[in-house]
mmCIF file of N, CA and C in Angstrom:
data_model
loop_
_atom_site.group_PDB
_atom_site.id
_atom_site.type_symbol
_atom_site.label_atom_id
_atom_site.label_comp_id
_atom_site.label_asym_id
_atom_site.label_seq_id
_atom_site.Cartn_x
_atom_site.Cartn_y
_atom_site.Cartn_z
ATOM 1 N N UNK A 1 -54.552 33.073 55.975
ATOM 2 C CA UNK A 1 -53.350 33.414 56.540
ATOM 3 C C UNK A 1 -52.497 32.346 55.989
ATOM 4 N N UNK A 2 -51.086 32.550 55.815
ATOM 5 C CA UNK A 2 -50.301 31.398 54.990
ATOM 6 C C UNK A 2 -49.652 30.462 56.128
ATOM 7 N N UNK A 3 -49.425 29.353 55.939
ATOM 8 C CA UNK A 3 -48.840 28.253 56.558
ATOM 9 C C UNK A 3 -47.195 28.629 56.500
ATOM 10 N N UNK A 4 -46.740 28.307 57.690
ATOM 11 C CA UNK A 4 -45.288 28.174 58.087
ATOM 12 C C UNK A 4 -44.995 27.361 59.258
ATOM 13 N N UNK A 5 -44.243 26.083 58.831
ATOM 14 C CA UNK A 5 -43.798 25.190 59.940
ATOM 15 C C UNK A 5 -43.377 25.426 60.799
ATOM 16 N N UNK A 6 -42.698 26.708 60.871
ATOM 17 C CA UNK A 6 -41.446 27.399 61.883
ATOM 18 C C UNK A 6 -42.442 27.870 62.800
ATOM 19 N N UNK A 7 -43.596 28.344 62.741
ATOM 20 C CA UNK A 7 -44.547 28.887 63.499
ATOM 21 C C UNK A 7 -45.724 28.188 63.893
ATOM 22 N N UNK A 8 -46.352 28.011 64.994
ATOM 23 C CA UNK A 8 -47.539 27.514 65.283
ATOM 24 C C UNK A 8 -48.708 28.038 64.640
ATOM 25 N N UNK A 9 -49.762 27.330 64.013
ATOM 26 C CA UNK A 9 -50.647 27.832 63.282
ATOM 27 C C UNK A 9 -51.751 28.203 64.082
ATOM 28 N N UNK A 10 -51.791 28.581 65.435
ATOM 29 C CA UNK A 10 -52.860 29.122 66.286
ATOM 30 C C UNK A 10 -52.682 30.703 65.738
ATOM 31 N N UNK A 11 -53.882 31.381 66.297
ATOM 32 C CA UNK A 11 -54.005 32.808 65.644
ATOM 33 C C UNK A 11 -53.150 33.528 66.894
ATOM 34 N N UNK A 12 -53.450 33.194 68.140
ATOM 35 C CA UNK A 12 -52.884 33.847 69.421
ATOM 36 C C UNK A 12 -52.026 32.682 69.902
ATOM 37 N N UNK A 13 -50.832 32.973 70.177
ATOM 38 C CA UNK A 13 -49.850 32.214 70.557
ATOM 39 C C UNK A 13 -49.304 32.805 71.997
ATOM 40 N N UNK A 14 -49.649 32.456 73.205
ATOM 41 C CA UNK A 14 -48.965 33.223 74.535
ATOM 42 C C UNK A 14 -47.296 32.521 74.543
ATOM 43 N N UNK A 15 -46.167 33.275 74.951
ATOM 44 C CA UNK A 15 -45.115 33.399 75.243
ATOM 45 C C UNK A 15 -44.650 33.426 76.863
ATOM 46 N N UNK A 16 -44.479 32.506 77.333
ATOM 47 C CA UNK A 16 -44.641 32.273 78.788
ATOM 48 C C UNK A 16 -43.009 32.344 79.140
ATOM 49 N N UNK A 17 -42.348 32.799 80.384
ATOM 50 C CA UNK A 17 -41.179 32.747 80.802
ATOM 51 C C UNK A 17 -40.651 31.986 81.953
ATOM 52 N N UNK A 18 -40.201 31.396 81.456
ATOM 53 C CA UNK A 18 -39.524 30.330 82.540
ATOM 54 C C UNK A 18 -38.067 30.414 82.840
ATOM 55 N N UNK A 19 -37.787 30.012 83.833
ATOM 56 C CA UNK A 19 -35.817 30.459 84.504
ATOM 57 C C UNK A 19 -35.437 28.981 83.522
ATOM 58 N N UNK A 20 -35.901 27.989 83.098
ATOM 59 C CA UNK A 20 -35.356 26.628 82.700
ATOM 60 C C UNK A 20 -36.372 26.275 81.782
ATOM 61 N N UNK A 21 -35.920 26.539 80.458
ATOM 62 C CA UNK A 21 -37.102 25.918 79.412
ATOM 63 C C UNK A 21 -36.974 24.250 79.501
ATOM 64 N N UNK A 22 -36.119 23.914 79.674
ATOM 65 C CA UNK A 22 -36.055 22.371 79.421
ATOM 66 C C UNK A 22 -36.979 21.507 80.731
ATOM 67 N N UNK A 23 -36.649 22.240 81.743
ATOM 68 C CA UNK A 23 -37.515 21.866 82.714
ATOM 69 C C UNK A 23 -39.151 21.928 82.723
ATOM 70 N N UNK A 24 -39.175 23.348 82.034
ATOM 71 C CA UNK A 24 -40.719 23.890 81.945
ATOM 72 C C UNK A 24 -41.505 22.935 80.745
ATOM 73 N N UNK A 25 -40.683 22.598 79.546
ATOM 74 C CA UNK A 25 -41.226 21.663 78.746
ATOM 75 C C UNK A 25 -41.494 20.021 79.303
ATOM 76 N N UNK A 26 -40.647 19.405 80.054
ATOM 77 C CA UNK A 26 -40.711 18.503 80.859
ATOM 78 C C UNK A 26 -41.974 18.126 81.741
ATOM 79 N N UNK A 27 -42.347 19.630 82.346
ATOM 80 C CA UNK A 27 -43.179 19.721 83.425
ATOM 81 C C UNK A 27 -44.498 20.018 82.720
ATOM 82 N N UNK A 28 -44.521 20.601 81.548
ATOM 83 C CA UNK A 28 -45.777 21.031 80.806
ATOM 84 C C UNK A 28 -46.286 20.005 80.370
ATOM 85 N N UNK A 29 -45.498 19.007 79.597
ATOM 86 C CA UNK A 29 -45.700 17.661 78.951
ATOM 87 C C UNK A 29 -46.485 16.943 80.060
ATOM 88 N N UNK A 30 -45.672 16.574 81.026
ATOM 89 C CA UNK A 30 -45.981 15.662 82.008
ATOM 90 C C UNK A 30 -47.610 15.915 82.507
ATOM 91 N N UNK A 31 -47.750 17.453 83.288
ATOM 92 C CA UNK A 31 -48.590 17.796 84.370
ATOM 93 C C UNK A 31 -49.845 18.312 83.478
ATOM 94 N N UNK A 32 -49.503 18.911 82.285
ATOM 95 C CA UNK A 32 -50.734 19.347 81.703
ATOM 96 C C UNK A 32 -50.716 18.388 79.901
ATOM 97 N N UNK A 33 -50.170 17.867 79.905
ATOM 98 C CA UNK A 33 -50.465 17.006 78.345
ATOM 99 C C UNK A 33 -49.995 17.592 77.181
ATOM 100 N N UNK A 34 -49.239 18.599 77.398
ATOM 101 C CA UNK A 34 -48.844 19.478 76.344
ATOM 102 C C UNK A 34 -47.821 18.906 75.432
ATOM 103 N N UNK A 35 -47.566 19.026 74.147
ATOM 104 C CA UNK A 35 -46.180 18.130 73.337
ATOM 105 C C UNK A 35 -45.379 19.144 72.975
ATOM 106 N N UNK A 36 -44.292 18.879 72.857
ATOM 107 C CA UNK A 36 -43.200 19.601 72.342
ATOM 108 C C UNK A 36 -43.442 19.535 70.755
ATOM 109 N N UNK A 37 -43.295 20.695 70.035
ATOM 110 C CA UNK A 37 -43.659 20.654 68.653
ATOM 111 C C UNK A 37 -42.283 21.099 67.867
ATOM 112 N N UNK A 38 -41.633 22.259 68.275
ATOM 113 C CA UNK A 38 -40.247 22.787 67.763
ATOM 114 C C UNK A 38 -39.612 23.261 68.930
ATOM 115 N N UNK A 39 -38.007 22.885 69.152
ATOM 116 C CA UNK A 39 -37.145 23.000 69.885
ATOM 117 C C UNK A 39 -36.048 24.055 69.356
ATOM 118 N N UNK A 40 -35.807 25.358 70.051
ATOM 119 C CA UNK A 40 -35.127 26.247 69.360
ATOM 120 C C UNK A 40 -34.049 26.369 70.270
ATOM 121 N N UNK A 41 -32.924 25.588 70.072
ATOM 122 C CA UNK A 41 -31.531 25.827 70.885
ATOM 123 C C UNK A 41 -31.992 25.155 72.128
ATOM 124 N N UNK A 42 -31.142 24.580 72.897
ATOM 125 C CA UNK A 42 -31.019 23.537 74.112
ATOM 126 C C UNK A 42 -32.154 24.470 75.082
ATOM 127 N N UNK A 43 -31.613 25.632 75.578
ATOM 128 C CA UNK A 43 -32.291 26.319 76.504
ATOM 129 C C UNK A 43 -33.206 27.700 76.214
ATOM 130 N N UNK A 44 -33.361 28.061 75.051
ATOM 131 C CA UNK A 44 -33.538 29.178 74.568
ATOM 132 C C UNK A 44 -35.424 29.315 74.651
ATOM 133 N N UNK A 45 -35.483 28.337 73.633
ATOM 134 C CA UNK A 45 -37.540 28.529 73.604
ATOM 135 C C UNK A 45 -38.074 27.016 73.000
ATOM 136 N N UNK A 46 -39.037 26.934 73.227
ATOM 137 C CA UNK A 46 -39.437 25.535 72.718
ATOM 138 C C UNK A 46 -41.131 26.058 72.491
ATOM 139 N N UNK A 47 -41.634 25.535 71.250
ATOM 140 C CA UNK A 47 -43.147 25.595 70.598
ATOM 141 C C UNK A 47 -43.675 24.528 71.458
ATOM 142 N N UNK A 48 -44.547 24.851 72.041
ATOM 143 C CA UNK A 48 -45.617 23.319 72.483
ATOM 144 C C UNK A 48 -47.065 23.562 71.991
ATOM 145 N N UNK A 49 -47.186 22.488 71.699
ATOM 146 C CA UNK A 49 -48.733 22.222 71.013
ATOM 147 C C UNK A 49 -49.484 22.090 72.031
ATOM 148 N N UNK A 50 -50.683 22.374 71.828
ATOM 149 C CA UNK A 50 -52.103 22.086 73.259
ATOM 150 C C UNK A 50 -53.214 21.859 72.527
ATOM 151 N N UNK A 51 -53.430 20.521 72.719
ATOM 152 C CA UNK A 51 -54.711 20.367 72.000
ATOM 153 C C UNK A 51 -54.551 20.127 70.539
ATOM 154 N N UNK A 52 -55.477 19.951 69.860
ATOM 155 C CA UNK A 52 -55.374 20.129 68.467
ATOM 156 C C UNK A 52 -55.004 21.406 67.880
ATOM 157 N N UNK A 53 -55.414 22.455 68.284
ATOM 158 C CA UNK A 53 -55.262 23.790 67.414
ATOM 159 C C UNK A 53 -54.663 24.868 68.614
ATOM 160 N N UNK A 54 -53.990 24.506 69.792
ATOM 161 C CA UNK A 54 -53.810 25.512 70.263
ATOM 162 C C UNK A 54 -52.152 25.209 70.846
ATOM 163 N N UNK A 55 -51.481 26.479 71.082
ATOM 164 C CA UNK A 55 -50.177 26.728 71.425
ATOM 165 C C UNK A 55 -49.538 27.124 72.232
ATOM 166 N N UNK A 56 -48.305 27.327 72.723
ATOM 167 C CA UNK A 56 -47.918 28.080 73.702
ATOM 168 C C UNK A 56 -46.361 28.165 73.644
ATOM 169 N N UNK A 57 -45.732 29.094 73.769
ATOM 170 C CA UNK A 57 -44.327 29.104 73.480
ATOM 171 C C UNK A 57 -43.672 29.367 74.990
ATOM 172 N N UNK A 58 -42.863 28.311 75.247
ATOM 173 C CA UNK A 58 -42.061 28.422 76.582
ATOM 174 C C UNK A 58 -40.605 29.148 76.468
ATOM 175 N N UNK A 59 -40.086 30.491 76.971
ATOM 176 C CA UNK A 59 -39.206 30.974 76.673
ATOM 177 C C UNK A 59 -38.032 31.240 77.895
ATOM 178 N N UNK A 60 -37.134 31.494 77.648
ATOM 179 C CA UNK A 60 -36.077 31.684 78.689
ATOM 180 C C UNK A 60 -36.191 32.957 79.107
ATOM 181 N N UNK A 61 -35.221 33.382 80.489
ATOM 182 C CA UNK A 61 -35.171 34.708 80.981
ATOM 183 C C UNK A 61 -34.185 35.599 80.494
ATOM 184 N N UNK A 62 -33.906 35.616 79.214
ATOM 185 C CA UNK A 62 -32.711 36.114 78.630
ATOM 186 C C UNK A 62 -33.306 37.886 78.708
ATOM 187 N N UNK A 63 -32.244 38.854 78.793
ATOM 188 C CA UNK A 63 -32.458 40.093 78.656
ATOM 189 C C UNK A 63 -33.541 40.639 79.704
ATOM 190 N N UNK A 64 -34.567 41.322 79.375
ATOM 191 C CA UNK A 64 -35.326 41.732 80.540
ATOM 192 C C UNK A 64 -36.534 41.062 81.007
ATOM 193 N N UNK A 65 -36.878 39.832 80.519
ATOM 194 C CA UNK A 65 -37.808 38.849 80.339
ATOM 195 C C UNK A 65 -37.686 38.095 81.954
ATOM 196 N N UNK A 66 -38.573 38.026 82.545
ATOM 197 C CA UNK A 66 -38.953 37.640 83.978
ATOM 198 C C UNK A 66 -40.069 36.801 84.126
ATOM 199 N N UNK A 67 -39.993 35.538 84.916
ATOM 200 C CA UNK A 67 -40.989 35.062 85.200
ATOM 201 C C UNK A 67 -42.115 35.900 86.247
ATOM 202 N N UNK A 68 -43.059 35.245 86.494
ATOM 203 C CA UNK A 68 -44.222 36.250 87.670
ATOM 204 C C UNK A 68 -43.336 35.613 89.018
ATOM 205 N N UNK A 69 -43.465 36.839 89.401
ATOM 206 C CA UNK A 69 -42.973 36.854 91.271
ATOM 207 C C UNK A 69 -44.161 36.181 92.047
ATOM 208 N N UNK A 70 -43.663 35.534 93.108
ATOM 209 C CA UNK A 70 -44.636 35.120 93.795
ATOM 210 C C UNK A 70 -45.704 35.830 94.396
ATOM 211 N N UNK A 71 -46.713 35.194 94.554
ATOM 212 C CA UNK A 71 -47.725 36.028 94.630
ATOM 213 C C UNK A 71 -48.233 37.125 93.908
ATOM 214 N N UNK A 72 -47.838 37.519 92.553
ATOM 215 C CA UNK A 72 -48.256 38.260 91.466
ATOM 216 C C UNK A 72 -48.975 37.507 90.599
ATOM 217 N N UNK A 73 -50.183 38.165 90.249
ATOM 218 C CA UNK A 73 -51.095 37.392 89.219
ATOM 219 C C UNK A 73 -51.216 38.540 87.894
ATOM 220 N N UNK A 74 -50.441 38.212 86.567
ATOM 221 C CA UNK A 74 -50.349 39.284 85.792
ATOM 222 C C UNK A 74 -51.204 38.742 84.377
ATOM 223 N N UNK A 75 -51.577 37.259 84.797
ATOM 224 C CA UNK A 75 -52.258 36.795 83.237
ATOM 225 C C UNK A 75 -53.050 35.415 83.922
ATOM 226 N N UNK A 76 -53.675 35.098 83.235
ATOM 227 C CA UNK A 76 -53.713 33.671 82.950
ATOM 228 C C UNK A 76 -54.180 33.140 81.591
ATOM 229 N N UNK A 77 -53.847 32.027 81.159
ATOM 230 C CA UNK A 77 -54.356 31.195 79.773
ATOM 231 C C UNK A 77 -55.325 30.266 80.183
ATOM 232 N N UNK A 78 -56.484 30.339 79.285
ATOM 233 C CA UNK A 78 -57.301 29.441 79.376
ATOM 234 C C UNK A 78 -57.272 28.470 78.269
ATOM 235 N N UNK A 79 -57.537 27.062 78.759
ATOM 236 C CA UNK A 79 -57.121 25.767 77.712
ATOM 237 C C UNK A 79 -58.373 25.035 77.953
ATOM 238 N N UNK A 80 -59.065 24.752 76.690
ATOM 239 C CA UNK A 80 -60.081 24.174 76.924
ATOM 240 C C UNK A 80 -59.524 22.525 76.716
ATOM 241 N N UNK A 81 -60.263 21.776 77.779
ATOM 242 C CA UNK A 81 -60.207 20.080 77.831
ATOM 243 C C UNK A 81 -61.483 19.690 77.986
ATOM 244 N N UNK A 82 -61.260 18.204 77.521
ATOM 245 C CA UNK A 82 -62.320 17.416 77.354
ATOM 246 C C UNK A 82 -62.928 17.268 78.996
ATOM 247 N N UNK A 83 -62.131 16.792 79.885
ATOM 248 C CA UNK A 83 -62.474 16.248 81.261
ATOM 249 C C UNK A 83 -61.827 17.126 82.259
ATOM 250 N N UNK A 84 -62.408 18.197 83.039
ATOM 251 C CA UNK A 84 -61.652 19.024 83.908
ATOM 252 C C UNK A 84 -61.459 18.257 85.029
ATOM 253 N N UNK A 85 -61.943 17.476 85.494
ATOM 254 C CA UNK A 85 -61.997 16.554 86.792
ATOM 255 C C UNK A 85 -60.272 15.877 86.386
ATOM 256 N N UNK A 86 -60.587 15.179 85.360
ATOM 257 C CA UNK A 86 -59.106 14.122 85.114
ATOM 258 C C UNK A 86 -57.911 14.874 84.852
ATOM 259 N N UNK A 87 -58.116 15.921 84.324
ATOM 260 C CA UNK A 87 -56.815 16.780 83.980
ATOM 261 C C UNK A 87 -56.331 17.367 85.360
ATOM 262 N N UNK A 88 -57.519 17.694 85.976
ATOM 263 C CA UNK A 88 -57.169 18.626 87.433
ATOM 264 C C UNK A 88 -56.198 17.528 88.167
ATOM 265 N N UNK A 89 -56.617 16.383 88.167
ATOM 266 C CA UNK A 89 -56.101 15.282 88.813
ATOM 267 C C UNK A 89 -54.454 15.068 88.470
ATOM 268 N N UNK A 90 -54.515 14.824 87.192
ATOM 269 C CA UNK A 90 -53.277 14.817 86.523
ATOM 270 C C UNK A 90 -52.357 15.957 86.838
ATOM 271 N N UNK A 91 -52.699 17.488 86.867
ATOM 272 C CA UNK A 91 -51.826 18.036 87.213
ATOM 273 C C UNK A 91 -51.253 18.185 88.494
ATOM 274 N N UNK A 92 -52.413 18.087 89.568
ATOM 275 C CA UNK A 92 -52.109 17.775 90.781
ATOM 276 C C UNK A 92 -51.014 16.799 91.030
ATOM 277 N N UNK A 93 -51.072 15.594 90.526
ATOM 278 C CA UNK A 93 -50.013 14.501 90.814
ATOM 279 C C UNK A 93 -48.744 15.026 89.973
ATOM 280 N N UNK A 94 -48.707 16.079 89.321
ATOM 281 C CA UNK A 94 -47.489 16.522 88.761
ATOM 282 C C UNK A 94 -46.951 17.659 89.638
ATOM 283 N N UNK A 95 -47.545 17.951 90.634
ATOM 284 C CA UNK A 95 -47.328 19.168 91.357
ATOM 285 C C UNK A 95 -47.636 20.494 91.106
ATOM 286 N N UNK A 96 -48.658 20.597 90.298
ATOM 287 C CA UNK A 96 -49.434 22.142 90.179
ATOM 288 C C UNK A 96 -50.258 22.254 91.434
ATOM 289 N N UNK A 97 -50.087 23.442 91.504
ATOM 290 C CA UNK A 97 -50.706 24.245 92.602
ATOM 291 C C UNK A 97 -52.148 24.582 92.258
ATOM 292 N N UNK A 98 -53.277 23.981 92.687
ATOM 293 C CA UNK A 98 -54.266 23.790 92.434
ATOM 294 C C UNK A 98 -54.704 25.086 93.034
ATOM 295 N N UNK A 99 -55.538 26.381 92.283
ATOM 296 C CA UNK A 99 -55.834 27.430 93.166
ATOM 297 C C UNK A 99 -57.363 27.727 93.015
ATOM 298 N N UNK A 100 -57.948 26.845 92.415
ATOM 299 C CA UNK A 100 -59.703 26.406 92.281
ATOM 300 C C UNK A 100 -59.754 25.102 91.928
ATOM 301 N N UNK A 101 -60.529 24.516 92.816
ATOM 302 C CA UNK A 101 -61.342 22.871 92.391
ATOM 303 C C UNK A 101 -61.925 22.969 91.162
ATOM 304 N N UNK A 102 -62.024 22.102 90.473
ATOM 305 C CA UNK A 102 -63.193 21.898 89.432
ATOM 306 C C UNK A 102 -64.764 22.183 89.948
ATOM 307 N N UNK A 103 -65.081 23.380 89.170
ATOM 308 C CA UNK A 103 -66.610 23.640 89.607
ATOM 309 C C UNK A 103 -67.427 24.266 88.577
ATOM 310 N N UNK A 104 -68.635 24.187 88.250
ATOM 311 C CA UNK A 104 -69.477 24.131 87.569
ATOM 312 C C UNK A 104 -69.960 25.689 87.726
ATOM 313 N N UNK A 105 -69.934 26.172 86.138
ATOM 314 C CA UNK A 105 -70.196 28.094 85.996
ATOM 315 C C UNK A 105 -71.563 27.682 85.258
ATOM 316 N N UNK A 106 -72.284 29.164 85.559
ATOM 317 C CA UNK A 106 -73.666 29.334 84.726
ATOM 318 C C UNK A 106 -73.656 29.289 83.466
ATOM 319 N N UNK A 107 -72.654 29.704 82.752
ATOM 320 C CA UNK A 107 -72.300 29.508 81.124
ATOM 321 C C UNK A 107 -72.080 28.537 80.858
ATOM 322 N N UNK A 108 -72.202 27.416 81.447
ATOM 323 C CA UNK A 108 -71.876 26.163 80.933
ATOM 324 C C UNK A 108 -70.392 25.508 80.671
ATOM 325 N N UNK A 109 -69.828 26.087 81.541
ATOM 326 C CA UNK A 109 -68.059 25.467 81.623
ATOM 327 C C UNK A 109 -68.096 24.800 83.273
ATOM 328 N N UNK A 110 -67.450 23.653 82.937
ATOM 329 C CA UNK A 110 -66.532 23.390 84.308
ATOM 330 C C UNK A 110 -65.273 23.979 84.348
ATOM 331 N N UNK A 111 -64.756 24.489 85.189
ATOM 332 C CA UNK A 111 -63.206 25.100 85.323
ATOM 333 C C UNK A 111 -62.579 24.493 86.589
ATOM 334 N N UNK A 112 -61.176 24.720 86.279
ATOM 335 C CA UNK A 112 -60.379 24.649 87.378
ATOM 336 C C UNK A 112 -59.381 25.423 86.861
ATOM 337 N N UNK A 113 -58.462 26.235 88.371
ATOM 338 C CA UNK A 113 -57.267 27.068 87.796
ATOM 339 C C UNK A 113 -56.037 26.287 88.542
ATOM 340 N N UNK A 114 -54.843 26.574 87.905
ATOM 341 C CA UNK A 114 -53.879 25.820 88.584
ATOM 342 C C UNK A 114 -52.639 26.974 88.104
ATOM 343 N N UNK A 115 -51.311 26.799 89.201
ATOM 344 C CA UNK A 115 -50.411 27.415 89.194
ATOM 345 C C UNK A 115 -49.142 26.539 88.573
ATOM 346 N N UNK A 116 -48.331 26.821 87.620
ATOM 347 C CA UNK A 116 -47.315 26.010 87.208
ATOM 348 C C UNK A 116 -46.028 26.091 87.963
ATOM 349 N N UNK A 117 -45.293 25.386 87.520
ATOM 350 C CA UNK A 117 -43.538 25.444 88.194
ATOM 351 C C UNK A 117 -43.124 26.712 87.904
ATOM 352 N N UNK A 118 -43.569 27.654 86.966
ATOM 353 C CA UNK A 118 -43.101 28.823 86.808
ATOM 354 C C UNK A 118 -43.887 30.289 87.392
ATOM 355 N N UNK A 119 -44.891 29.627 87.692
ATOM 356 C CA UNK A 119 -45.751 30.718 88.681
ATOM 357 C C UNK A 119 -46.963 31.267 87.775
ATOM 358 N N UNK A 120 -46.891 30.886 86.440
ATOM 359 C CA UNK A 120 -47.981 30.954 85.439
ATOM 360 C C UNK A 120 -49.251 30.413 86.027
ATOM 361 N N UNK A 121 -50.436 31.426 85.744
ATOM 362 C CA UNK A 121 -51.720 30.814 86.170
ATOM 363 C C UNK A 121 -52.637 30.328 84.649
ATOM 364 N N UNK A 122 -53.159 29.214 85.242
ATOM 365 C CA UNK A 122 -53.781 28.492 84.038
ATOM 366 C C UNK A 122 -55.511 28.313 84.760
ATOM 367 N N UNK A 123 -56.109 28.420 83.373
ATOM 368 C CA UNK A 123 -57.518 27.729 83.619
ATOM 369 C C UNK A 123 -58.109 27.039 82.465
ATOM 370 N N UNK A 124 -58.235 25.647 83.051
ATOM 371 C CA UNK A 124 -58.646 24.815 82.249
ATOM 372 C C UNK A 124 -60.019 24.571 82.388
ATOM 373 N N UNK A 125 -60.809 24.526 80.940
ATOM 374 C CA UNK A 125 -62.505 24.867 80.547
ATOM 375 C C UNK A 125 -62.933 23.647 80.009
ATOM 376 N N UNK A 126 -63.990 22.984 80.574
ATOM 377 C CA UNK A 126 -64.808 22.114 80.001
ATOM 378 C C UNK A 126 -65.941 22.349 79.657
ATOM 379 N N UNK A 127 -66.712 22.059 78.606
ATOM 380 C CA UNK A 127 -67.786 22.752 78.238
ATOM 381 C C UNK A 127 -68.767 21.720 78.382
ATOM 382 N N UNK A 128 -69.930 21.982 79.320
ATOM 383 C CA UNK A 128 -70.860 21.348 79.708
ATOM 384 C C UNK A 128 -72.028 21.364 78.728
ATOM 385 N N UNK A 129 -72.348 22.582 78.160
ATOM 386 C CA UNK A 129 -73.768 22.634 77.514
ATOM 387 C C UNK A 129 -73.273 24.063 76.538
ATOM 388 N N UNK A 130 -74.007 24.033 75.689
ATOM 389 C CA UNK A 130 -74.208 25.441 74.934
ATOM 390 C C UNK A 130 -75.374 26.204 75.248
ATOM 391 N N UNK A 131 -74.743 27.264 76.310
ATOM 392 C CA UNK A 131 -75.545 28.249 76.845
ATOM 393 C C UNK A 131 -75.581 29.561 76.417
ATOM 394 N N UNK A 132 -76.876 30.263 75.996
ATOM 395 C CA UNK A 132 -76.748 31.674 75.303
ATOM 396 C C UNK A 132 -76.263 32.683 76.559
ATOM 397 N N UNK A 133 -75.165 33.346 76.306
ATOM 398 C CA UNK A 133 -74.680 34.352 77.223
ATOM 399 C C UNK A 133 -75.912 35.185 77.689
ATOM 400 N N UNK A 134 -77.003 35.434 77.433
ATOM 401 C CA UNK A 134 -78.174 36.309 77.640
ATOM 402 C C UNK A 134 -78.537 35.457 79.015
ATOM 403 N N UNK A 135 -78.514 34.379 79.003
ATOM 404 C CA UNK A 135 -78.832 33.840 80.384
ATOM 405 C C UNK A 135 -78.527 34.023 81.478
ATOM 406 N N UNK A 136 -76.949 34.414 81.351
ATOM 407 C CA UNK A 136 -76.298 34.535 82.990
ATOM 408 C C UNK A 136 -75.993 36.101 82.918
ATOM 409 N N UNK A 137 -76.194 36.664 81.619
ATOM 410 C CA UNK A 137 -76.141 38.180 81.903
ATOM 411 C C UNK A 137 -75.027 38.740 81.088
ATOM 412 N N UNK A 138 -74.383 37.868 80.248
ATOM 413 C CA UNK A 138 -73.932 38.180 78.987
ATOM 414 C C UNK A 138 -74.609 38.808 77.995
ATOM 415 N N UNK A 139 -73.956 39.529 76.742
ATOM 416 C CA UNK A 139 -74.227 39.881 75.803
ATOM 417 C C UNK A 139 -73.605 39.546 74.556
ATOM 418 N N UNK A 140 -74.147 38.647 73.641
ATOM 419 C CA UNK A 140 -73.563 38.139 72.411
ATOM 420 C C UNK A 140 -73.503 39.584 71.427
ATOM 421 N N UNK A 141 -72.391 40.218 71.227
ATOM 422 C CA UNK A 141 -72.230 41.344 70.643
ATOM 423 C C UNK A 141 -71.763 40.869 68.904
ATOM 424 N N UNK A 142 -70.937 40.061 68.595
ATOM 425 C CA UNK A 142 -70.860 39.662 67.337
ATOM 426 C C UNK A 142 -70.961 38.285 66.884
#
């Protein structure tokens, strides 16, 4: 894939809609530790860096784009983190609604779920161990 400084290098980049892009950027930075990478207009879009290789775009509500409605779950973005407990406490301190407290799963991950200020759902996952999918009922296909 050819490099382009105008777009994140990640292969998959979620675009999430927020009523106020600048407020979303400030909140995602404070609560989840993301960093703004590129600002596109004052209120149109922002590319956010997530960890070393991830990215998300916060976009405005122009045209037919709308953020999730209250009580509606349309997606969840999974982000890998070093320490799920610390990350959860940081998010909680900045007003994230914690939907599931950190807990360990048989597939070797410790995860928690949160909802951000725009109603978007996030799962943050800390790897605890390298676990074969077959040990918990999965099947490695490729």
